[in-house]
XYZ file of C-alpha atoms in Angstrom:
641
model
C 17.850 5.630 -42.698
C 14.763 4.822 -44.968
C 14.094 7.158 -48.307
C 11.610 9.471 -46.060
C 9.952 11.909 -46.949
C 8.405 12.422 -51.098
C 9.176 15.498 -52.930
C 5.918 17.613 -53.762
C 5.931 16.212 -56.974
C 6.810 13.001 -56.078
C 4.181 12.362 -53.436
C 1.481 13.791 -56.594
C 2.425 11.392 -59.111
C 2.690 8.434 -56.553
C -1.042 8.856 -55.369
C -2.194 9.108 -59.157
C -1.200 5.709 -59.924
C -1.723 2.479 -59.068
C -1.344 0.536 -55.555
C 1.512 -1.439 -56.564
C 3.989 1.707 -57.740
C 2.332 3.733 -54.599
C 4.016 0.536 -52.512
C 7.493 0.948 -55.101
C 7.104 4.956 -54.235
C 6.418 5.255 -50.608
C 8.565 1.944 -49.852
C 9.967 2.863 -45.931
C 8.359 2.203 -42.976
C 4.268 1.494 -42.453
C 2.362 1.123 -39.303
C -0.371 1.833 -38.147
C -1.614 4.161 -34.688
C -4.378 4.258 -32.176
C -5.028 7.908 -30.485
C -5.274 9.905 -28.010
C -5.488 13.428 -27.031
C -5.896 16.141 -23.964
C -8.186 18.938 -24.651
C -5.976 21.982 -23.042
C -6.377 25.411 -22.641
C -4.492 27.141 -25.230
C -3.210 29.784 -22.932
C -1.936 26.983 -20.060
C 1.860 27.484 -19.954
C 4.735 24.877 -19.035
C 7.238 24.884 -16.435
C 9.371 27.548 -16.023
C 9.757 27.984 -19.390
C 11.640 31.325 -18.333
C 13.765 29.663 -16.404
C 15.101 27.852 -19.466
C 15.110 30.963 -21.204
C 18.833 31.486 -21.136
C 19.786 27.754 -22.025
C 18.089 28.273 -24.944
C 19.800 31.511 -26.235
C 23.176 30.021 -24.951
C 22.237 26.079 -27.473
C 21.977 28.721 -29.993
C 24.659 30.872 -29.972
C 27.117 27.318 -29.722
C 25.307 25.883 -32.317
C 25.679 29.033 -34.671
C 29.779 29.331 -33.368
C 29.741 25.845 -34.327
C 28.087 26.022 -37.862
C 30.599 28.932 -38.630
C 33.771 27.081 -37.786
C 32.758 24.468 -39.801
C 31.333 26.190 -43.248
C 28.346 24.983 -42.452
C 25.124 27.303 -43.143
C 22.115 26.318 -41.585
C 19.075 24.962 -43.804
C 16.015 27.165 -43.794
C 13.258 27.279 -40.586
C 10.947 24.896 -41.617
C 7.332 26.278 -42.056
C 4.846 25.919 -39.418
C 2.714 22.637 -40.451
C 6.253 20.931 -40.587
C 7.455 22.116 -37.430
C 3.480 21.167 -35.596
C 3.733 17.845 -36.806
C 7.170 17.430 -36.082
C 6.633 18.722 -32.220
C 3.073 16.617 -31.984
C 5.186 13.442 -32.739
C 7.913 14.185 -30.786
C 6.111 15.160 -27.910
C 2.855 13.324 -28.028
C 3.271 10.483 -30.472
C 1.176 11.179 -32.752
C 0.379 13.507 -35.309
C -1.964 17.143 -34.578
C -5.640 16.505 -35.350
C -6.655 18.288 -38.977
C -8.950 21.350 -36.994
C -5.390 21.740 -34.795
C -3.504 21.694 -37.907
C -5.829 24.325 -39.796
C -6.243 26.739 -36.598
C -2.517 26.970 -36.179
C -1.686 27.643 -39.824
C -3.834 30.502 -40.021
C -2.819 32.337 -36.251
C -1.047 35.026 -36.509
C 0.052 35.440 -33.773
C 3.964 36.078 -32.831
C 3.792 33.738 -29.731
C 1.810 30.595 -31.449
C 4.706 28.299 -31.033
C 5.640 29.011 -27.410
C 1.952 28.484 -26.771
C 1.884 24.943 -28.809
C 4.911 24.243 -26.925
C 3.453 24.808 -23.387
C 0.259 23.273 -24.310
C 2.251 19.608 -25.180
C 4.196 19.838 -22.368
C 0.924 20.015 -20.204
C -0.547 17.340 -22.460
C -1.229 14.058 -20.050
C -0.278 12.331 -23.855
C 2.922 13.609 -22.844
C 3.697 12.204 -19.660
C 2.395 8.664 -21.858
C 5.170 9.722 -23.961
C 8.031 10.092 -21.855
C 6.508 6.731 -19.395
C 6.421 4.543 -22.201
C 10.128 6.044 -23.775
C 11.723 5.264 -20.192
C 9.832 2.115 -19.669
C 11.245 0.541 -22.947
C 14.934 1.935 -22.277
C 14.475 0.275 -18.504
C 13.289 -2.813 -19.347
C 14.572 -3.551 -22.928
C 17.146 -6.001 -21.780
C 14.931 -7.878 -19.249
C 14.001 -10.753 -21.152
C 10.720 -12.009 -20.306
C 9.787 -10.007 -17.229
C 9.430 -6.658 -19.757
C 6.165 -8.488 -20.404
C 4.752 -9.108 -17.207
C 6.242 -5.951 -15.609
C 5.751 -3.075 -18.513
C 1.969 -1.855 -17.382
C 2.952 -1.545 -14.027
C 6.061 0.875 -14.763
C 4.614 2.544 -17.264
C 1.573 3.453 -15.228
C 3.798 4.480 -12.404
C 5.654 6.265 -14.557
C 2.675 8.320 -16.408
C 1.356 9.174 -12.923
C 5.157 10.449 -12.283
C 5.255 12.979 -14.918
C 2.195 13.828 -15.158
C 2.032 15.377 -12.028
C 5.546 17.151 -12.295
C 7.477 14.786 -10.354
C 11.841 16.232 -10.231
C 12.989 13.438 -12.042
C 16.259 12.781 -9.522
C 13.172 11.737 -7.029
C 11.837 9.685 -10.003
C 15.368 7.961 -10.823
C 15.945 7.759 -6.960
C 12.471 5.918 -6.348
C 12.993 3.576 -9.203
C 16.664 2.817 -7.771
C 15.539 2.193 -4.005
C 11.858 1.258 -3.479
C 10.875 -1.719 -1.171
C 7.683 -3.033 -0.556
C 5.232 -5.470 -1.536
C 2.081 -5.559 -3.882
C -0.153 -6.359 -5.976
C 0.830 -3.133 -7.913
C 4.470 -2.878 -7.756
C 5.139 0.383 -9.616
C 8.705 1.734 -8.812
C 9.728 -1.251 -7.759
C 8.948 -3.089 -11.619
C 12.742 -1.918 -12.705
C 14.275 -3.993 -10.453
C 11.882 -6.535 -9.809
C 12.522 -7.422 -13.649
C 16.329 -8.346 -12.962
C 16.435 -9.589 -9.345
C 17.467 -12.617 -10.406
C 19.913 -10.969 -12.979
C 22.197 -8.017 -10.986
C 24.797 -8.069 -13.226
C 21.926 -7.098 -16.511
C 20.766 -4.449 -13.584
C 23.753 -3.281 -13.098
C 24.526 -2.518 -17.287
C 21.421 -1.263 -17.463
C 21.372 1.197 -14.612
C 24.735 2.509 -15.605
C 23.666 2.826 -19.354
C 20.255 4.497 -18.115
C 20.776 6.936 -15.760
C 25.318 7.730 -16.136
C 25.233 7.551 -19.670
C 28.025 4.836 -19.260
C 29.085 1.598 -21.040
C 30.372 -0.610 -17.929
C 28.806 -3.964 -19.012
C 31.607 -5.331 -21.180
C 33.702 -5.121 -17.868
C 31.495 -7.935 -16.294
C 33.898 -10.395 -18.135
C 37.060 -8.398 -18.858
C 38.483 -4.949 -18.689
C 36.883 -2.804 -21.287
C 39.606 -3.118 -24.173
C 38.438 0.489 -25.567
C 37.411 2.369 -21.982
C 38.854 2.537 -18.637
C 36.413 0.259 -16.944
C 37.820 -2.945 -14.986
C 36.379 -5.888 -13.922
C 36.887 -5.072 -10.222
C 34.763 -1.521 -11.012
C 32.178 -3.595 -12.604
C 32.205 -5.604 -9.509
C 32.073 -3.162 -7.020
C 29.359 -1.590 -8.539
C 26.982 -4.169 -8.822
C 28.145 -4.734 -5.046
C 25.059 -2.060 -4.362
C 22.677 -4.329 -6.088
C 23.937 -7.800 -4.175
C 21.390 -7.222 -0.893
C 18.112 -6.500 -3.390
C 15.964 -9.715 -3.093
C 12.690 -9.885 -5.025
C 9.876 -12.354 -6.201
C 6.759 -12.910 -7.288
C 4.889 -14.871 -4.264
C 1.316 -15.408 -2.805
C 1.336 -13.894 0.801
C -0.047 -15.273 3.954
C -3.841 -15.790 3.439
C -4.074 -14.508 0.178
C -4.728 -16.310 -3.106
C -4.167 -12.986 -5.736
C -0.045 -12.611 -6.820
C 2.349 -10.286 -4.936
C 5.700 -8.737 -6.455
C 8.087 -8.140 -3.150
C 11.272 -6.538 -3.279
C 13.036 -6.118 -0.088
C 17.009 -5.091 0.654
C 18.444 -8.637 2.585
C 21.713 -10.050 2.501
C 22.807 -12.895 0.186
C 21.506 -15.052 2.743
C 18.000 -14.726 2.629
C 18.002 -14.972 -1.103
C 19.632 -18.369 -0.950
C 17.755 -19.392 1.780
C 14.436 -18.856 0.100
C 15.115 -20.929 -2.910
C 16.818 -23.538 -0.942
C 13.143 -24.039 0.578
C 11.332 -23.537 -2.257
C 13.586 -26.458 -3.593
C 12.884 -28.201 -0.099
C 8.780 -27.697 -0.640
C 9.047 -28.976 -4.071
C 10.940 -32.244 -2.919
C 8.266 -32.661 -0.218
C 5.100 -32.729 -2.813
C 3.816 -30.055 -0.692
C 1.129 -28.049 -2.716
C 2.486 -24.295 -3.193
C -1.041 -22.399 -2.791
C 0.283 -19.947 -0.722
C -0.839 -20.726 2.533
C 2.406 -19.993 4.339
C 5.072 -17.542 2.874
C 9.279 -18.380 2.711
C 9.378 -17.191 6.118
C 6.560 -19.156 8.157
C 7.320 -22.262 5.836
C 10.920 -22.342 6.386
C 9.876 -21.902 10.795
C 7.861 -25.241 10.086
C 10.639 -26.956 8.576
C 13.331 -25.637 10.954
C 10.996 -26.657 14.047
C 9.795 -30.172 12.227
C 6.466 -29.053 11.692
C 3.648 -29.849 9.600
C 5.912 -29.366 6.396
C 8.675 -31.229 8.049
C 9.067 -34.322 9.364
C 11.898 -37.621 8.748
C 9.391 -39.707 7.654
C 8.752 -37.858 4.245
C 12.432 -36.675 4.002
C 13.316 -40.571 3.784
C 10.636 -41.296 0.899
C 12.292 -38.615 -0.916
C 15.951 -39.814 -1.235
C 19.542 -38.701 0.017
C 19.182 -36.006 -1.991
C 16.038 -34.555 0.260
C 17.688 -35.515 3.493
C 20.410 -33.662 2.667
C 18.507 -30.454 1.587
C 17.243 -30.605 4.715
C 20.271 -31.292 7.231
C 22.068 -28.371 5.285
C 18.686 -26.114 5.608
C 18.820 -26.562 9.591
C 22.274 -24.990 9.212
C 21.224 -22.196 8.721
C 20.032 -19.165 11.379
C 18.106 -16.568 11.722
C 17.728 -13.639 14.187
C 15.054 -10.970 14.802
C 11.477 -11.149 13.016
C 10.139 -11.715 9.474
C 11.197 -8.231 7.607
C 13.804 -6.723 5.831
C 15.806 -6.169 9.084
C 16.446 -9.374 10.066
C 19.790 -11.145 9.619
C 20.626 -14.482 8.155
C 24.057 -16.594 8.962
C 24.628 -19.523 6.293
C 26.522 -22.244 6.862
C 30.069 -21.958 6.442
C 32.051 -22.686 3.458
C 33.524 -26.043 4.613
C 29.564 -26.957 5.341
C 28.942 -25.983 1.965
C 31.687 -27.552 0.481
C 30.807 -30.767 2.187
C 27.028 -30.936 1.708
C 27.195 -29.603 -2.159
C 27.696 -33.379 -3.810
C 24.667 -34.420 -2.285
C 22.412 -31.697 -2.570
C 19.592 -31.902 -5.970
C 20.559 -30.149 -8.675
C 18.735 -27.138 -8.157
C 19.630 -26.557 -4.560
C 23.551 -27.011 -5.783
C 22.910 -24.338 -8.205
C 21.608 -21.722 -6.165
C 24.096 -22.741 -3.292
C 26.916 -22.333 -6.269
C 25.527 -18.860 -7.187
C 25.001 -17.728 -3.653
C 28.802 -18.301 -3.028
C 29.735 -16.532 -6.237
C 28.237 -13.703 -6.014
C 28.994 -13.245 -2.311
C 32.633 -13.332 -3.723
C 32.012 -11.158 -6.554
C 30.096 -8.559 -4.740
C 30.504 -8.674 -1.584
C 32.069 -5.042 -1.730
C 30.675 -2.051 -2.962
C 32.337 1.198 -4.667
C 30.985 3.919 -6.712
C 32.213 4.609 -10.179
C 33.809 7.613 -9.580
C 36.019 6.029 -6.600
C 34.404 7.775 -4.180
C 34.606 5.554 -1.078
C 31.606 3.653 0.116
C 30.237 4.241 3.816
C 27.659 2.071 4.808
C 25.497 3.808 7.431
C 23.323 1.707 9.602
C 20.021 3.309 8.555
C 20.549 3.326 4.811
C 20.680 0.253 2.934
C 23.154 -0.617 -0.625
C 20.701 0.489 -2.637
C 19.809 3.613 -1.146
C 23.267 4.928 -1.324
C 23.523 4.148 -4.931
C 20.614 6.196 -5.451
C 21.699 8.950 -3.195
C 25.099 9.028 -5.835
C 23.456 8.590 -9.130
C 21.052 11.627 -8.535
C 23.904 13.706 -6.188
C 25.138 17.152 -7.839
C 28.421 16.165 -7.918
C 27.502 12.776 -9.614
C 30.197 13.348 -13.003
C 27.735 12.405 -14.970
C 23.885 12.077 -13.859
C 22.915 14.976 -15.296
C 25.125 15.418 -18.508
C 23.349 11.433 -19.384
C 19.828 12.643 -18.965
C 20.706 15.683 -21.373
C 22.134 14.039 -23.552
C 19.085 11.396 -24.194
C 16.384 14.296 -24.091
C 18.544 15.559 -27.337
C 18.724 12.548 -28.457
C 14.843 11.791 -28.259
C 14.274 15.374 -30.109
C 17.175 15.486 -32.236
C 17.839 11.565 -33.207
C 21.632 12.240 -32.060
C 23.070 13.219 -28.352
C 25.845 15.801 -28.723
C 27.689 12.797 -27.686
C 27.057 9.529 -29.245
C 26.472 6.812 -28.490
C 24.243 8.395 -26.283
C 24.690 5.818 -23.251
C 28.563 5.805 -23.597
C 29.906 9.579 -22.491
C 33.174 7.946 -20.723
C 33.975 5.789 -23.844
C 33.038 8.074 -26.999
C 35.432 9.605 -29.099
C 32.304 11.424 -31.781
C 31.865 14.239 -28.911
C 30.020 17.778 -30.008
C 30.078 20.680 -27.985
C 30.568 18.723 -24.660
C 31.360 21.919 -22.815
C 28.009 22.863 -24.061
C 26.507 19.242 -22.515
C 28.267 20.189 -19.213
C 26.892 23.738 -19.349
C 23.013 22.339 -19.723
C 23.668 19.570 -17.219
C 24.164 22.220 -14.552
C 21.332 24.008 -15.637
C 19.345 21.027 -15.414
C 20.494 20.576 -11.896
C 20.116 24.207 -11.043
C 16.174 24.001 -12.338
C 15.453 20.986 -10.066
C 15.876 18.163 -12.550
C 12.793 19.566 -14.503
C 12.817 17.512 -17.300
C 9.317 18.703 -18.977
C 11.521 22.457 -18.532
C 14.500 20.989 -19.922
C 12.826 19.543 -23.193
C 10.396 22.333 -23.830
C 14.111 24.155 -23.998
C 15.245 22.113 -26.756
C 12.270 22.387 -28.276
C 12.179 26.431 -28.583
C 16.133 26.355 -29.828
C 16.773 27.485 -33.585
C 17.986 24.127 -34.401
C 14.881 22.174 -33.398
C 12.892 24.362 -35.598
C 15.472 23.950 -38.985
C 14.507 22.101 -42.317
C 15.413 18.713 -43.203
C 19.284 18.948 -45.207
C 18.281 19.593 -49.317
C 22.122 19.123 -49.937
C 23.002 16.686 -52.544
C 26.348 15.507 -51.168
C 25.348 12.638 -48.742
C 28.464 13.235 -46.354
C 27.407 17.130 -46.492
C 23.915 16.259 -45.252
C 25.087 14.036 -43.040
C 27.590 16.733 -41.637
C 24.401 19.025 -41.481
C 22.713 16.407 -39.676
C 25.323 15.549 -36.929
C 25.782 19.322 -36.242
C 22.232 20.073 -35.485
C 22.517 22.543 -38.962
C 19.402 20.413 -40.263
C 16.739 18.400 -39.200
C 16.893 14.395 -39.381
C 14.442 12.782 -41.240
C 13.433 9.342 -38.712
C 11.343 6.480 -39.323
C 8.419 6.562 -36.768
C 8.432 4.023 -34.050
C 5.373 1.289 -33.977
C 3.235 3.431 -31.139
C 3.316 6.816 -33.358
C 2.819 5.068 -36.364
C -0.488 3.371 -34.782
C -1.605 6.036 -32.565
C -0.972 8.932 -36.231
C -3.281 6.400 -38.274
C -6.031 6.102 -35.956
C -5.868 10.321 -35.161
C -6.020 9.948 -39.505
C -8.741 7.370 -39.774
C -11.202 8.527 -36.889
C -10.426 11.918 -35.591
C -11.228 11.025 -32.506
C -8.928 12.571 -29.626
C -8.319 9.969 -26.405
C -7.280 11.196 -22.975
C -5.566 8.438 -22.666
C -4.268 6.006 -24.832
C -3.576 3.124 -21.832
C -6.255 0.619 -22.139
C -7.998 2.495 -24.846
C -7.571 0.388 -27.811
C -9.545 -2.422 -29.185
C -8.680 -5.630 -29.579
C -8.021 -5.646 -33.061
C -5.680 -2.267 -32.963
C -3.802 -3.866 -30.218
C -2.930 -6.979 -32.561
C -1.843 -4.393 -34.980
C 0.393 -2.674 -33.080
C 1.836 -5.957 -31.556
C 2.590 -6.929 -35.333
C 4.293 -3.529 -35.925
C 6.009 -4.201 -32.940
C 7.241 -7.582 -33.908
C 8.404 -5.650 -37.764
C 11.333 -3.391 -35.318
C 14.495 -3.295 -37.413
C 16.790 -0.742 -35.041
C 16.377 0.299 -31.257
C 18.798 3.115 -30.604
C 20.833 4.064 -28.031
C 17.879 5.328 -26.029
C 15.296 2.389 -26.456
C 13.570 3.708 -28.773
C 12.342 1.371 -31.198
C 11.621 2.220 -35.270
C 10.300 0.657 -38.331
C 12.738 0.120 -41.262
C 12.150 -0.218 -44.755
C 11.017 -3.431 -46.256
C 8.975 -5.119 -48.933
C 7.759 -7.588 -46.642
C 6.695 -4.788 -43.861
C 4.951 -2.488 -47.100
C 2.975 -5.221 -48.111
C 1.559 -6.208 -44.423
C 0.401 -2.413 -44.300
C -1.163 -2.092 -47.693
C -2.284 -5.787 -47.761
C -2.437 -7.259 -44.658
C -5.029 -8.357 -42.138
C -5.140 -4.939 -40.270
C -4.283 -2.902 -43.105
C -6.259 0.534 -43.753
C -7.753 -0.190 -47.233
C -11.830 0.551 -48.424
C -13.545 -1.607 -45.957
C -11.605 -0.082 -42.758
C -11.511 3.218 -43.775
C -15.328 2.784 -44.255
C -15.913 1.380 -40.571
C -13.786 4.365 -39.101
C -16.041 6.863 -40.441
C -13.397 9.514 -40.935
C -13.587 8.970 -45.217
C -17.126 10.497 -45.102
C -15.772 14.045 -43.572
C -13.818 14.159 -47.386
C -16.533 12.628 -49.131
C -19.253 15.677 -47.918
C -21.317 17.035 -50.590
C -21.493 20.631 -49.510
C -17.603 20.437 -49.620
C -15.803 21.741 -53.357
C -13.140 18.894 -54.317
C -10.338 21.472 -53.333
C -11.780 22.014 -49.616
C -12.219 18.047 -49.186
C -8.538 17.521 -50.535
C -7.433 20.278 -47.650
C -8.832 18.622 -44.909
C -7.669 15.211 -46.217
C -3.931 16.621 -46.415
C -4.097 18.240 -42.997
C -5.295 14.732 -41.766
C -2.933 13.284 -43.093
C 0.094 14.605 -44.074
C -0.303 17.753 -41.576
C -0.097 20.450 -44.511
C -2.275 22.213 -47.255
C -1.544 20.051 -50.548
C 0.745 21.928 -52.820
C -1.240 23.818 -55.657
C 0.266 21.206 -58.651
C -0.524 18.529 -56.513
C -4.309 19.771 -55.136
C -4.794 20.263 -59.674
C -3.800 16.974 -60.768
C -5.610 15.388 -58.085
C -9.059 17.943 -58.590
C -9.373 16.957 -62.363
C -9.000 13.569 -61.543
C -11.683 13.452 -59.255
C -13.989 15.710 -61.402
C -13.417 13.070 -64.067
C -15.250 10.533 -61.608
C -19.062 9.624 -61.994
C -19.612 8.739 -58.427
C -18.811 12.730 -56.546
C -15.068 11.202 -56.348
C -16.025 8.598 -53.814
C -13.665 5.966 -54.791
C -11.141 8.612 -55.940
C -10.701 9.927 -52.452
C -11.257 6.386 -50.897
C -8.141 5.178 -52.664
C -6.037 9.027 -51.939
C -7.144 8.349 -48.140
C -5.342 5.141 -48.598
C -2.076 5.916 -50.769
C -1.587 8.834 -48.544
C -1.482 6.767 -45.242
C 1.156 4.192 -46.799
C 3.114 7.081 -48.348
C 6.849 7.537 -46.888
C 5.851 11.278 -46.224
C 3.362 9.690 -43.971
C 5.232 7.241 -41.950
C 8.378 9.602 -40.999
C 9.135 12.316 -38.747
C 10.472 15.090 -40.843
């Protein structure tokens, strides 16, 4: 964890001096943030947020019984600009605007924070929140399909939670969905690992069970119960999911298809695609796997001896062992597919090309691998003639007696809020031996099930508990605030991720409140936050990727081609708010701080920096310029505290 967050006095002498000791003062984390922000009706209120009512007073009477039977006493409630800022980051990604800041600070009203609460949760920045945390956590271990496949499940996502969508229906959709598009929303999870169902596998089990089964692909798991055969079985469900990018039947724009087909089909289709490319056909689309693989079969247009023989053995046996195979019914995911046998394999393999060996090699391993499926609690698998593999995975992950469904999906929401599941690692529940409170974890799971998977409910519960709303640890002992910490007795001080970090400067820098924050960025803030993203030191257990500390990463924010210094802060237009002449020095160093840092400035600080300024010839212009600028690279800045 990076030094966070500066002392009062600390954070006053640090923007007095120079640039160089602000950069040895604030040293952790810098980025940079674009915004965006839902104008709401103060009074709208979440989802049954009474519903959750009793989960809340039941986290905090475990968490006080726990506190107790460990010595521990709870740090202070932090005040209410901490705890706004805190709950705008977590929930939105960014931080409150200044006029947000200064209205809630001075309401006196008993209910303020329910109200705050229910009017993020409605927030469409919220759904953005939530889409992009899942997207990165889906897609993480993808490789290079997270590129090409991250708008389209994010959007689909957004649009998902946005509009209140149970989330079993969302895990179920993203498990199951078939079809074909230009748009391929639910399907973009598994689209980015058809190729790759053993990484789906990991992945779904880690996502969605909260369970570490991967290491099993190769061996038994040498610290868990999970075997090979389990692993196996498992990934069975995935073994009938073929997908591809492809150009339909008279059309020239890309398709993603994902259909449930045997093994068959998927070997089939690359065996002609290897078949097309011997041939020198062109591949513009003009006939899809199906109709091209008819025209072979029947020595069509794309058949023919004459240019298997100009092609080599090699082609003319692609194509003797192609014939082999049969089809019944029509073109769609009902039909069945016989390959050859596996003495006709074994015979035609030598003198097949090398990529038409490889995917006949693959074909036959994973049909030995997975050609069974079993779920992971050992309940027997039934296939039932109108529900394919994947369906009935789906149907178990998100069933009420699923083991663990529920108690995973718990667990990361803490996680998200708190920086630590009550089990950790987060995604490993079966495996973990640092376990807090489970009965408690089992308790909310149910509730979560009983409330209809509501997960905006189910975080705008964690959100209201006593420990959310704690101070970070002041004790001096590290293992005592790091005791504090893991208990939930104090608040974890956490480096911001790239997207807060860009979307908090840009809410600094302009003021300016987006509805959306897809496709709302400029060119040059998107090559900023694609360099923050490249400066990631640590994704945690729930894909959620934060800055570290580094010389090299301080220097690209306070130097740097995108970094916020006189010029930028000049073009944004924000610096002239502070710089108004019918302002006093103490009311432009207010707004500036609630800008910025989300709080009033502490009286010694707001002193120091007043004579300062009043020592200025120029109405503090460059005196503010250069605060506006220490105060975004400052550590208090860049962390969620």
């Amino acid at each position: 964890m990076p030094r966070a967050v500066m002392d009062t006095a600390e954070c006053r002498d640090a923007v007095m001096k120079s640039k160089w000791l602000i950069l040895l003062a604030a040293g952790p984390i810098l980025a940079v943030a674009v915004s965006r922000a839902t104008a709401l009706d103060e009074g709208a209120k979440g989802a049954s947020a009474a519903s959750w009512a009793p989960v809340v007073e039941r986290i905090d009477r475990a968490l006080d019984a726990e506190w107790a039977a460990r010595g521990l006493a709870d740090t202070a409630s932090a005040d209410d600009a901490t705890w706004l800022r805190r709950l705008s980051i977590d929930l939105l990604s960014t931080i409150p605007e200044a006029g947000e800041v200064a209205a809630f600070l001075v309401d006196p009203s008993a209910d303020k924070r329910d109200r705050k609460v229910d009017q993020y949760l409605d927030d469409r920045r919220f759904s953005e929140t939530l889409a992009r945390l899942w997207t990165q956590l889906l897609l993480g271990a993808s490789g290079v399909n997270e590129a090409k496949l991250t708008g389209y499940l994010q959007r689909w996502l957004e649009s998902a939670f946005s509009k209140g969508m149970a989330f079993d229906r969302i895990v179920r959709e993203l498990n199951c969905a078939t079809g074909e598009g230009a748009e391929p929303g639910p399907m973009s999870f598994q689209l980015a690992y058809y190729d790759t169902i053993e990484t789906l596998a990991g992945v779904t089990a880690r996502a969605f069970l909260g369970l570490q089964i991967q290491c099993a692909q190769c061996h038994d798991h040498p610290f868990d119960h999970w075997k090979r055969s389990e692993f196996n079985r498992f990934t069975g469900f995935l073994a009938d999911m073929q997908g591809d990018l492809r150009v339909g039947v008279g059309q020239r724009v890309p398709h993603w298809r994902l259909l449930d087909r045997t093994p068959e089909w998927g070997v089939y289709g690359k065996l002609n695609r290897v078949l097309r490319k011997l041939r020198g056909a062109a591949d513009d689309g003009a006939m899809d796997d199906g109709a091209m693989a008819g025209a072979s079969m029947a020595g069509g247009a794309m058949g023919g001896e004459a240019q298997g023989s100009n092609a080599g053995d090699g082609l003319s046996a692609l194509q003797e062992l192609f014939a082999r195979f049969r089809r019944s019914g029509d073109e769609s995911s009902g039909a069945s597919m016989t390959a050859p046998s596996d003495a006709v394999l074994d015979e035609f393999a030598p003198r097949l090309p090398a990529d038409a060996r490889e995917a006949v090699a693959l074909f036959r391993e994973r049909r030995e691998l997975f050609g069974d499926a079993g779920f992971l609690d050992a309940r027997p698998y039934e296939p039932l003639s109108d529900q394919s593999k994947r369906q009935a995975l789906a149907a178990w992950i998100t069933s009420p007696e699923n083991p663990w469904f529920a108690q995973a999906i718990v667990n990361r929401a803490w996680g998200h809020l708190f920086g630590k599941g009550l089990i950790e690692p987060i995604d490993d529940l079966s495996g973990s031996k640092d376990r807090l409170l489970p009965e408690l974890l089992a308790d909310i799971g149910r509730d979560f099930l009983r409330n209809g998977t509501d997960l905006r409910g189910l975080i705008g519960a964690l959100v209201r508990t006593k420990a959310y709303g704690l101070r970070n640890s002041t004790a001096a002992d590290p293992e005592r605030r790091a005791e504090q910490e893991r208990c939930f007795a104090a608040h974890p001080l956490r480096a911001f991720t790239p997207e807060q970090l860009q979307y908090s400067i840009t809410q600094a820098t302009t003021g300016v409140v987006l509805e959306s924050r897809n496709g709302a960025w400029n060119r040059e803030q998107s090559k900023f936050l694609d360099e923050l993203r490249s400066r990631v030191t640590a994704i945690d257990g729930n894909g959620e990727r934060r800055l570290g500390a580094s010389i090299p990463q301080a220097l690209f924010m306070m130097n740097g081609r995108y970094s916020y210094r006189s010029a930028t802060l000049k073009k944004e237009g924000r610096l002239e708010r502070f710089l108004d002449v019918k302002l006093t020095p103490e009311e432009r160093l207010r707004d500036l701080w609630y800008a910025t840092l989300g709080r009033p400035p502490a009286p010694a600080e707001a002193a120091a920096i007043v004579r300062a300024v009043d020592a200025r010839d120029d109405e503090g212009f460059h005196a503010f310029e250069d605060l506006f600028w220490a105060l975004l690279n400052s550590a208090e800045f860049q962390c969620n505290h």
